[in-house]
GROMACS .gro file of C-alpha atoms in nm:
model
  399
    1MET     CA    1  -1.673  -1.011  -5.351
    2ARG     CA    2  -1.455  -0.703  -5.442
    3ALA     CA    3  -1.105  -0.802  -5.476
    4GLY     CA    4  -0.934  -0.618  -5.142
    5SER     CA    5  -1.256  -0.716  -4.969
    6PRO     CA    6  -1.023  -0.968  -4.758
    7ARG     CA    7  -0.768  -0.720  -4.711
    8LEU     CA    8  -0.999  -0.503  -4.549
    9LEU     CA    9  -1.197  -0.719  -4.355
   10ARG     CA   10  -0.869  -0.840  -4.235
   11GLU     CA   11  -0.818  -0.504  -4.134
   12ILE     CA   12  -1.112  -0.381  -3.984
   13ASN     CA   13  -1.102  -0.737  -3.750
   14ASP     CA   14  -0.770  -0.682  -3.676
   15ARG     CA   15  -0.836  -0.273  -3.526
   16VAL     CA   16  -1.176  -0.436  -3.327
   17ALA     CA   17  -0.897  -0.653  -3.209
   18ILE     CA   18  -0.715  -0.429  -3.064
   19GLU     CA   19  -0.906  -0.193  -2.957
   20ALA     CA   20  -1.074  -0.483  -2.723
   21MET     CA   21  -0.720  -0.516  -2.598
   22LEU     CA   22  -0.665  -0.213  -2.514
   23ALA     CA   23  -0.998  -0.129  -2.345
   24GLY     CA   24  -0.976  -0.460  -2.137
   25GLY     CA   25  -0.658  -0.514  -2.121
   26PRO     CA   26  -0.524  -0.859  -2.149
   27LEU     CA   27  -0.743  -1.106  -2.326
   28THR     CA   28  -0.771  -1.542  -2.330
   29ARG     CA   29  -0.826  -1.618  -2.729
   30ALA     CA   30  -1.185  -1.716  -2.599
   31GLU     CA   31  -1.241  -1.385  -2.482
   32LEU     CA   32  -1.138  -1.216  -2.769
   33GLU     CA   33  -1.327  -1.459  -3.019
   34THR     CA   34  -1.660  -1.319  -2.814
   35LEU     CA   35  -1.623  -0.962  -2.817
   36ILE     CA   36  -1.570  -0.979  -3.239
   37GLY     CA   37  -1.811  -1.268  -3.335
   38LEU     CA   38  -1.535  -1.461  -3.477
   39SER     CA   39  -1.501  -1.882  -3.507
   40LYS     CA   40  -1.212  -2.001  -3.301
   41PRO     CA   41  -0.920  -2.022  -3.610
   42ALA     CA   42  -1.055  -1.741  -3.737
   43THR     CA   43  -0.945  -1.574  -3.427
   44ALA     CA   44  -0.595  -1.819  -3.360
   45GLN     CA   45  -0.548  -1.683  -3.694
   46LEU     CA   46  -0.574  -1.293  -3.602
   47LEU     CA   47  -0.386  -1.353  -3.286
   48ALA     CA   48  -0.080  -1.564  -3.489
   49ARG     CA   49  -0.065  -1.227  -3.776
   50LEU     CA   50  -0.071  -0.937  -3.516
   51GLU     CA   51   0.214  -1.090  -3.373
   52SER     CA   52   0.374  -1.164  -3.629
   53GLU     CA   53   0.327  -0.857  -3.737
   54GLY     CA   54   0.427  -0.696  -3.367
   55THR     CA   55   0.156  -0.548  -3.245
   56VAL     CA   56   0.061  -0.801  -2.962
   57ARG     CA   57   0.238  -1.018  -2.759
   58ARG     CA   58   0.208  -1.335  -2.537
   59CYS     CA   59   0.206  -1.196  -2.128
   60GLY     CA   60   0.158  -1.515  -1.865
   61LEU     CA   61  -0.131  -1.735  -1.850
   62ARG     CA   62  -0.523  -1.686  -1.720
   63GLY     CA   63  -0.702  -1.977  -1.537
   64GLY     CA   64  -0.648  -2.181  -1.229
   65GLY     CA   65  -0.838  -2.461  -1.044
   66ARG     CA   66  -0.960  -2.752  -1.251
   67GLY     CA   67  -0.919  -2.595  -1.584
   68PRO     CA   68  -0.715  -2.502  -1.861
   69ARG     CA   69  -0.475  -2.220  -1.775
   70ALA     CA   70  -0.504  -1.958  -2.142
   71GLN     CA   71  -0.284  -1.783  -2.309
   72LEU     CA   72  -0.350  -1.402  -2.252
   73TRP     CA   73  -0.305  -1.182  -2.539
   74ARG     CA   74  -0.212  -0.734  -2.510
   75VAL     CA   75  -0.130  -0.477  -2.717
   76ASN     CA   76   0.232  -0.473  -2.744
   77GLY     CA   77   0.276  -0.179  -2.561
   78ALA     CA   78   0.659  -0.016  -2.673
   79LEU     CA   79   0.510   0.057  -3.027
   80ALA     CA   80   0.437   0.442  -2.941
   81HIS     CA   81   0.529   0.638  -2.636
   82VAL     CA   82   0.335   0.929  -2.477
   83ALA     CA   83   0.348   1.214  -2.239
   84ALA     CA   84   0.088   1.416  -2.063
   85VAL     CA   85   0.133   1.756  -1.871
   86ASP     CA   86  -0.026   1.976  -1.637
   87LEU     CA   87   0.195   2.258  -1.615
   88THR     CA   88   0.113   2.530  -1.388
   89PRO     CA   89   0.223   2.911  -1.289
   90ARG     CA   90   0.449   2.702  -1.042
   91THR     CA   91   0.450   2.320  -1.138
   92VAL     CA   92   0.484   2.062  -1.387
   93ASP     CA   93   0.334   1.750  -1.311
   94VAL     CA   94   0.449   1.469  -1.581
   95ALA     CA   95   0.312   1.122  -1.666
   96VAL     CA   96   0.484   0.864  -1.942
   97ALA     CA   97   0.318   0.590  -2.109
   98ASP     CA   98   0.346   0.339  -2.346
   99ILE     CA   99   0.056   0.315  -2.606
  100ALA     CA  100  -0.091   0.074  -2.453
  101GLY     CA  101  -0.203   0.307  -2.086
  102ALA     CA  102   0.076   0.242  -1.882
  103VAL     CA  103   0.254   0.487  -1.707
  104LEU     CA  104   0.610   0.373  -1.655
  105ALA     CA  105   0.670   0.797  -1.504
  106GLU     CA  106   0.619   1.013  -1.315
  107HIS     CA  107   0.770   1.278  -1.219
  108ARG     CA  108   0.659   1.654  -1.022
  109ALA     CA  109   0.926   1.976  -1.051
  110PRO     CA  110   0.862   2.380  -0.990
  111MET     CA  111   0.847   2.566  -1.276
  112PRO     CA  112   1.087   2.938  -1.227
  113ARG     CA  113   0.873   3.164  -1.223
  114GLY     CA  114   0.878   3.627  -1.288
  115ARG     CA  115   0.883   3.799  -1.632
  116GLY     CA  116   1.275   3.644  -1.757
  117ALA     CA  117   1.241   3.299  -1.627
  118ASP     CA  118   1.358   3.094  -1.857
  119VAL     CA  119   1.019   2.805  -1.883
  120LEU     CA  120   1.103   2.611  -2.129
  121SER     CA  121   1.442   2.513  -2.037
  122ALA     CA  122   1.273   2.418  -1.711
  123PHE     CA  123   0.940   2.217  -1.892
  124VAL     CA  124   1.234   2.022  -2.114
  125ALA     CA  125   1.422   1.891  -1.876
  126ALA     CA  126   1.148   1.779  -1.631
  127LEU     CA  127   1.023   1.585  -1.922
  128ASP     CA  128   1.339   1.475  -2.026
  129HIS     CA  129   1.375   1.357  -1.660
  130ALA     CA  130   1.033   1.164  -1.611
  131ALA     CA  131   1.150   0.993  -1.955
  132ALA     CA  132   1.459   0.899  -1.800
  133MET     CA  133   1.298   0.753  -1.523
  134ALA     CA  134   1.098   0.533  -1.761
  135SER     CA  135   1.393   0.452  -1.941
  136LEU     CA  136   1.288   0.638  -2.263
  137THR     CA  137   1.435   0.948  -2.394
  138ARG     CA  138   1.224   1.252  -2.549
  139ALA     CA  139   1.353   1.089  -2.895
  140ASP     CA  140   1.089   0.840  -2.781
  141LEU     CA  141   0.817   0.982  -2.722
  142ARG     CA  142   0.558   1.022  -3.015
  143HIS     CA  143   0.330   1.219  -2.897
  144VAL     CA  144   0.317   1.469  -2.551
  145VAL     CA  145   0.024   1.618  -2.525
  146VAL     CA  146   0.053   1.967  -2.222
  147GLY     CA  147  -0.318   2.052  -2.018
  148SER     CA  148  -0.233   2.480  -1.865
  149PRO     CA  149  -0.410   2.796  -1.826
  150GLY     CA  150  -0.548   2.988  -2.089
  151ALA     CA  151  -0.569   2.891  -2.479
  152VAL     CA  152  -0.356   2.835  -2.819
  153ASP     CA  153  -0.480   3.040  -3.128
  154PRO     CA  154  -0.540   2.824  -3.352
  155ARG     CA  155  -0.381   3.049  -3.575
  156THR     CA  156  -0.049   3.139  -3.453
  157GLY     CA  157  -0.004   2.907  -3.204
  158ARG     CA  158   0.031   3.151  -2.850
  159LEU     CA  159  -0.115   3.103  -2.575
  160GLY     CA  160  -0.378   3.357  -2.479
  161PHE     CA  161  -0.609   3.445  -2.160
  162ALA     CA  162  -0.276   3.332  -1.892
  163PRO     CA  163  -0.107   3.658  -1.779
  164HIS     CA  164  -0.097   3.459  -1.443
  165LEU     CA  165   0.129   3.163  -1.674
  166PRO     CA  166   0.513   3.444  -1.734
  167GLY     CA  167   0.749   3.362  -2.024
  168TRP     CA  168   0.462   3.124  -2.181
  169GLU     CA  169   0.377   3.447  -2.449
  170GLY     CA  170   0.462   3.618  -2.685
  171PHE     CA  171   0.562   3.304  -2.989
  172ASP     CA  172   0.379   2.986  -3.101
  173VAL     CA  173   0.452   2.736  -2.747
  174PRO     CA  174   0.351   2.412  -2.981
  175GLY     CA  175   0.578   2.475  -3.271
  176ARG     CA  176   0.904   2.606  -2.944
  177LEU     CA  177   0.833   2.299  -2.772
  178ARG     CA  178   0.799   2.063  -3.083
  179GLU     CA  179   1.160   2.272  -3.160
  180LEU     CA  180   1.300   2.186  -2.854
  181LEU     CA  181   1.186   1.834  -2.811
  182GLY     CA  182   1.316   1.676  -3.192
  183GLY     CA  183   1.161   1.777  -3.459
  184ASP     CA  184   0.853   1.623  -3.689
  185HIS     CA  185   0.875   1.342  -3.443
  186VAL     CA  186   0.670   1.436  -3.208
  187ASP     CA  187   0.319   1.559  -3.182
  188VAL     CA  188   0.272   1.874  -2.889
  189VAL     CA  189  -0.071   1.947  -2.780
  190VAL     CA  190  -0.107   2.254  -2.555
  191GLU     CA  191  -0.516   2.231  -2.425
  192ASN     CA  192  -0.685   2.431  -2.226
  193ASP     CA  193  -0.710   2.307  -1.840
  194VAL     CA  194  -1.033   2.281  -1.778
  195ASN     CA  195  -1.133   2.153  -2.186
  196LEU     CA  196  -0.929   1.882  -2.038
  197LEU     CA  197  -1.128   1.852  -1.744
  198ALA     CA  198  -1.440   1.810  -1.981
  199ALA     CA  199  -1.288   1.549  -2.100
  200GLU     CA  200  -1.227   1.310  -1.810
  201GLU     CA  201  -1.594   1.483  -1.700
  202MET     CA  202  -1.742   1.250  -2.053
  203ALA     CA  203  -1.521   0.922  -1.994
  204THR     CA  204  -1.512   0.903  -1.635
  205GLY     CA  205  -1.788   1.142  -1.459
  206ARG     CA  206  -2.079   1.343  -1.445
  207ALA     CA  207  -2.110   1.400  -1.810
  208VAL     CA  208  -2.107   1.045  -1.902
  209ASP     CA  209  -2.406   1.036  -2.066
  210ALA     CA  210  -2.383   1.402  -2.215
  211ARG     CA  211  -2.393   1.521  -2.499
  212ASP     CA  212  -2.439   1.955  -2.402
  213PHE     CA  213  -2.258   2.086  -2.013
  214VAL     CA  214  -2.088   2.369  -1.955
  215LEU     CA  215  -1.817   2.334  -1.652
  216LEU     CA  216  -1.720   2.585  -1.460
  217CYS     CA  217  -1.361   2.580  -1.243
  218LEU     CA  218  -1.414   2.760  -0.958
  219THR     CA  219  -1.039   2.738  -0.836
  220PRO     CA  220  -0.755   2.779  -0.911
  221GLY     CA  221  -0.876   3.078  -1.124
  222VAL     CA  222  -1.208   3.073  -1.298
  223GLY     CA  223  -1.230   2.845  -1.599
  224SER     CA  224  -1.519   2.701  -1.823
  225ALA     CA  225  -1.587   2.482  -2.067
  226VAL     CA  226  -1.821   2.441  -2.322
  227VAL     CA  227  -1.978   2.116  -2.505
  228ILE     CA  228  -2.160   2.139  -2.702
  229ASN     CA  229  -2.269   1.717  -2.913
  230ARG     CA  230  -1.963   1.586  -2.698
  231THR     CA  231  -1.760   1.825  -2.906
  232VAL     CA  232  -1.514   2.081  -2.681
  233LEU     CA  233  -1.607   2.430  -2.802
  234ARG     CA  234  -1.257   2.591  -2.884
  235GLY     CA  235  -1.374   2.913  -3.052
  236ALA     CA  236  -1.234   3.057  -3.382
  237THR     CA  237  -0.964   3.226  -3.060
  238GLY     CA  238  -0.931   2.883  -2.907
  239GLY     CA  239  -1.053   3.159  -2.615
  240ALA     CA  240  -1.442   2.961  -2.584
  241GLY     CA  241  -1.531   2.978  -2.187
  242GLU     CA  242  -1.335   3.240  -2.092
  243ILE     CA  243  -1.561   3.341  -1.898
  244ASP     CA  244  -1.322   3.495  -1.616
  245TRP     CA  245  -1.229   3.803  -1.775
  246MET     CA  246  -1.580   3.847  -1.831
  247ARG     CA  247  -1.769   4.216  -1.651
  248VAL     CA  248  -2.071   4.088  -1.443
  249PRO     CA  249  -2.298   4.278  -1.238
  250ASP     CA  250  -2.262   4.251  -0.831
  251ARG     CA  251  -2.606   4.102  -0.708
  252ALA     CA  252  -2.374   3.943  -0.301
  253ASP     CA  253  -2.640   4.127  -0.076
  254ARG     CA  254  -2.299   4.276   0.109
  255ASP     CA  255  -2.154   4.502  -0.047
  256THR     CA  256  -1.809   4.406  -0.002
  257GLY     CA  257  -1.649   4.662  -0.229
  258VAL     CA  258  -1.692   4.623  -0.603
  259ASP     CA  259  -1.872   4.803  -0.782
  260ARG     CA  260  -2.195   4.709  -0.919
  261ARG     CA  261  -2.241   4.845  -1.159
  262GLY     CA  262  -1.971   4.521  -1.323
  263ALA     CA  263  -1.666   4.349  -1.260
  264ARG     CA  264  -1.444   4.103  -1.405
  265PHE     CA  265  -1.589   3.790  -1.314
  266GLY     CA  266  -1.250   3.578  -1.240
  267ASP     CA  267  -1.273   3.838  -0.968
  268LEU     CA  268  -1.593   3.839  -0.845
  269LEU     CA  269  -1.466   3.473  -0.762
  270GLY     CA  270  -1.074   3.531  -0.662
  271SER     CA  271  -1.004   3.361  -0.356
  272ALA     CA  272  -0.913   3.746  -0.176
  273ALA     CA  273  -1.266   3.845  -0.274
  274VAL     CA  274  -1.427   3.541  -0.110
  275SER     CA  275  -1.214   3.614   0.201
  276ARG     CA  276  -1.415   3.925   0.206
  277LEU     CA  277  -1.733   3.814   0.091
  278ALA     CA  278  -1.662   3.611   0.393
  279GLN     CA  279  -1.584   3.848   0.687
  280ALA     CA  280  -1.911   4.120   0.501
  281HIS     CA  281  -2.126   3.804   0.655
  282GLY     CA  282  -1.903   3.788   1.049
  283LEU     CA  283  -1.777   3.457   0.868
  284PRO     CA  284  -1.363   3.413   0.942
  285ALA     CA  285  -1.204   3.593   0.658
  286GLY     CA  286  -0.866   3.354   0.500
  287GLY     CA  287  -0.833   3.072   0.295
  288GLY     CA  288  -1.006   3.156   0.008
  289TRP     CA  289  -1.221   2.896  -0.092
  290ALA     CA  290  -1.147   2.687   0.233
  291VAL     CA  291  -1.467   2.905   0.377
  292LEU     CA  292  -1.730   2.711   0.148
  293ARG     CA  293  -1.597   2.468   0.445
  294ARG     CA  294  -1.619   2.648   0.790
  295ALA     CA  295  -1.989   2.828   0.599
  296LEU     CA  296  -2.102   2.528   0.568
  297ALA     CA  297  -2.004   2.368   0.948
  298THR     CA  298  -2.175   2.631   1.074
  299GLY     CA  299  -2.499   2.566   0.947
  300PRO     CA  300  -2.797   2.794   0.929
  301ALA     CA  301  -2.526   3.083   1.017
  302GLY     CA  302  -2.317   3.088   0.739
  303ARG     CA  303  -2.627   2.995   0.472
  304PRO     CA  304  -2.644   3.464   0.361
  305PHE     CA  305  -2.254   3.343   0.272
  306LEU     CA  306  -2.328   3.078   0.050
  307THR     CA  307  -2.649   3.243  -0.082
  308ASP     CA  308  -2.443   3.568  -0.182
  309LEU     CA  309  -2.112   3.334  -0.327
  310ALA     CA  310  -2.402   3.113  -0.486
  311ARG     CA  311  -2.568   3.449  -0.608
  312ARG     CA  312  -2.194   3.608  -0.807
  313VAL     CA  313  -2.154   3.309  -0.964
  314ALA     CA  314  -2.491   3.207  -1.140
  315THR     CA  315  -2.482   3.584  -1.290
  316GLY     CA  316  -2.156   3.453  -1.415
  317ILE     CA  317  -2.287   3.186  -1.608
  318ALA     CA  318  -2.628   3.260  -1.662
  319GLY     CA  319  -2.525   3.445  -1.999
  320VAL     CA  320  -2.344   3.080  -2.119
  321VAL     CA  321  -2.697   2.851  -1.989
  322SER     CA  322  -2.974   3.121  -2.219
  323VAL     CA  323  -2.689   3.095  -2.511
  324VAL     CA  324  -2.662   2.740  -2.507
  325ASP     CA  325  -2.912   2.550  -2.302
  326PRO     CA  326  -2.795   2.310  -2.192
  327GLU     CA  327  -2.866   1.918  -2.011
  328LEU     CA  328  -2.611   2.020  -1.671
  329VAL     CA  329  -2.378   2.257  -1.548
  330LEU     CA  330  -2.127   2.091  -1.393
  331LEU     CA  331  -1.965   2.297  -1.113
  332SER     CA  332  -1.565   2.185  -0.947
  333VAL     CA  333  -1.443   2.397  -0.687
  334GLY     CA  334  -1.254   2.160  -0.521
  335VAL     CA  335  -1.394   2.172  -0.115
  336GLY     CA  336  -1.552   1.815  -0.164
  337GLU     CA  337  -1.900   1.741  -0.299
  338PRO     CA  338  -2.100   1.808   0.021
  339GLY     CA  339  -2.011   2.126   0.021
  340VAL     CA  340  -2.003   2.206  -0.380
  341ARG     CA  341  -2.344   2.037  -0.367
  342VAL     CA  342  -2.488   2.229  -0.109
  343LEU     CA  343  -2.353   2.521  -0.346
  344CYS     CA  344  -2.465   2.337  -0.636
  345ASP     CA  345  -2.880   2.383  -0.488
  346LEU     CA  346  -2.802   2.761  -0.433
  347VAL     CA  347  -2.622   2.850  -0.778
  348ALA     CA  348  -2.884   2.625  -0.933
  349ASP     CA  349  -3.187   2.845  -0.735
  350GLU     CA  350  -3.077   3.172  -0.867
  351LEU     CA  351  -3.002   3.097  -1.192
  352HIS     CA  352  -3.338   2.954  -1.305
  353ARG     CA  353  -3.459   3.306  -1.111
  354MET     CA  354  -3.275   3.484  -1.396
  355VAL     CA  355  -3.335   3.268  -1.737
  356VAL     CA  356  -3.521   3.036  -1.874
  357PRO     CA  357  -3.379   2.698  -1.907
  358ARG     CA  358  -3.397   2.524  -1.564
  359THR     CA  359  -2.997   2.387  -1.573
  360PRO     CA  360  -2.970   2.079  -1.349
  361VAL     CA  361  -2.628   2.248  -1.146
  362GLU     CA  362  -2.413   2.000  -1.038
  363PRO     CA  363  -2.087   1.839  -0.872
  364ALA     CA  364  -1.789   1.774  -1.070
  365ARG     CA  365  -1.654   1.392  -1.027
  366ALA     CA  366  -1.363   1.471  -1.152
  367GLY     CA  367  -1.046   1.515  -0.862
  368ALA     CA  368  -0.667   1.561  -0.784
  369GLY     CA  369  -0.489   1.456  -1.151
  370ALA     CA  370  -0.794   1.516  -1.373
  371VAL     CA  371  -0.605   1.760  -1.556
  372ARG     CA  372  -0.282   1.540  -1.627
  373SER     CA  373  -0.483   1.286  -1.699
  374GLY     CA  374  -0.715   1.435  -1.921
  375ALA     CA  375  -0.393   1.463  -2.107
  376LEU     CA  376  -0.297   1.102  -2.113
  377ARG     CA  377  -0.639   1.001  -2.214
  378SER     CA  378  -0.610   1.272  -2.553
  379ALA     CA  379  -0.194   1.155  -2.591
  380LEU     CA  380  -0.308   0.795  -2.613
  381ALA     CA  381  -0.659   0.865  -2.883
  382LEU     CA  382  -0.360   0.968  -3.088
  383ALA     CA  383  -0.094   0.773  -3.048
  384ARG     CA  384  -0.283   0.493  -3.115
  385GLU     CA  385  -0.499   0.687  -3.440
  386ARG     CA  386  -0.191   0.741  -3.542
  387VAL     CA  387  -0.053   0.326  -3.558
  388PHE     CA  388  -0.319   0.183  -3.556
  389GLY     CA  389  -0.569   0.394  -3.789
  390LEU     CA  390  -0.822   0.361  -3.423
  391PRO     CA  391  -1.028   0.675  -3.463
  392ALA     CA  392  -0.985   0.979  -3.173
  393VAL     CA  393  -1.214   1.070  -2.960
  394PRO     CA  394  -1.315   1.415  -3.046
  395PRO     CA  395  -1.383   1.535  -2.709
  396SER     CA  396  -1.102   1.390  -2.612
  397VAL     CA  397  -0.859   1.581  -2.925
  398PRO     CA  398  -0.803   1.921  -2.969
  399ARG     CA  399  -0.767   1.919  -3.311
   0.00000   0.00000   0.00000
């Protein structure tokens, strides 16, 4: 055996043990021994070493009944702290967690609106408040991941494709936030919100087993994420998947005054456009995508409207499906899975008339809070890579 190999093996075993405790929560020595395949003495030595380094802590006992109670061990969450943020034009939603994944504080605050609004100060104030709720300061945060509409150009740090997020244009967004939050000691990542939804779908949703898929999010606004080999495709300027701006023909049977030769995809599926389409079919207008529920409640009378809506959706994603040939298209509308499933079936029918791939269309599972959850997953992966040397999961962690 070469010199240095025992140390390397110890480091590998330490990382495996840490990963097991991060994934499974507090574990006993016997449970850890089974999971990592070490002998009882070797596992005991490993735990003693990690405890002396401050990496793990004792956290109570497990057991009961007639047998002895066993000591539980967990990762020391205080080794690092992270923040996850869901940023929208109206609100900022912050979660602060320790490196073990325990959420220590949650805080939602309104964002100032309009040109010239001091959005940066409001953002930092919300983050400071969340950190204080966790008995921390911004200086205690190792990584901050922000999910937002639009996309950051990796060459300039500027946020593009997000005119509905005023106050964030024209400067290096991650760089400015890093300066405001304390400089080089904190890592700030700004990630597209739909990309974070895609990461959640891969982790806990319908894309757990999918390698290549497209996620289309239709409210609020229109956005998509393209995942290839379980890695989010970002493009040269960060704009991969920004199909909101793509011009497509309106293939709906009913005329709503839209230029049939081509309109912005986001305009065709915006709240006002969907309401007008419903009205053209004799359904009550108003409420934007909530009209989908009303159309479903009307039974056969609502089917022509749903079919026209499906034609618009299918036309917008047909080009993406033709080029990528994904295993799956996921549709996120935000009106509950039963309604989305009906729309998915109609979109699939229309899509298969337009393209060669017979790609299934399914409802996305990621629900409320998924953007912040995806941001937290990414922030934890970055922190664990830095502190423990654990490999960050590519789809969840922007590079």
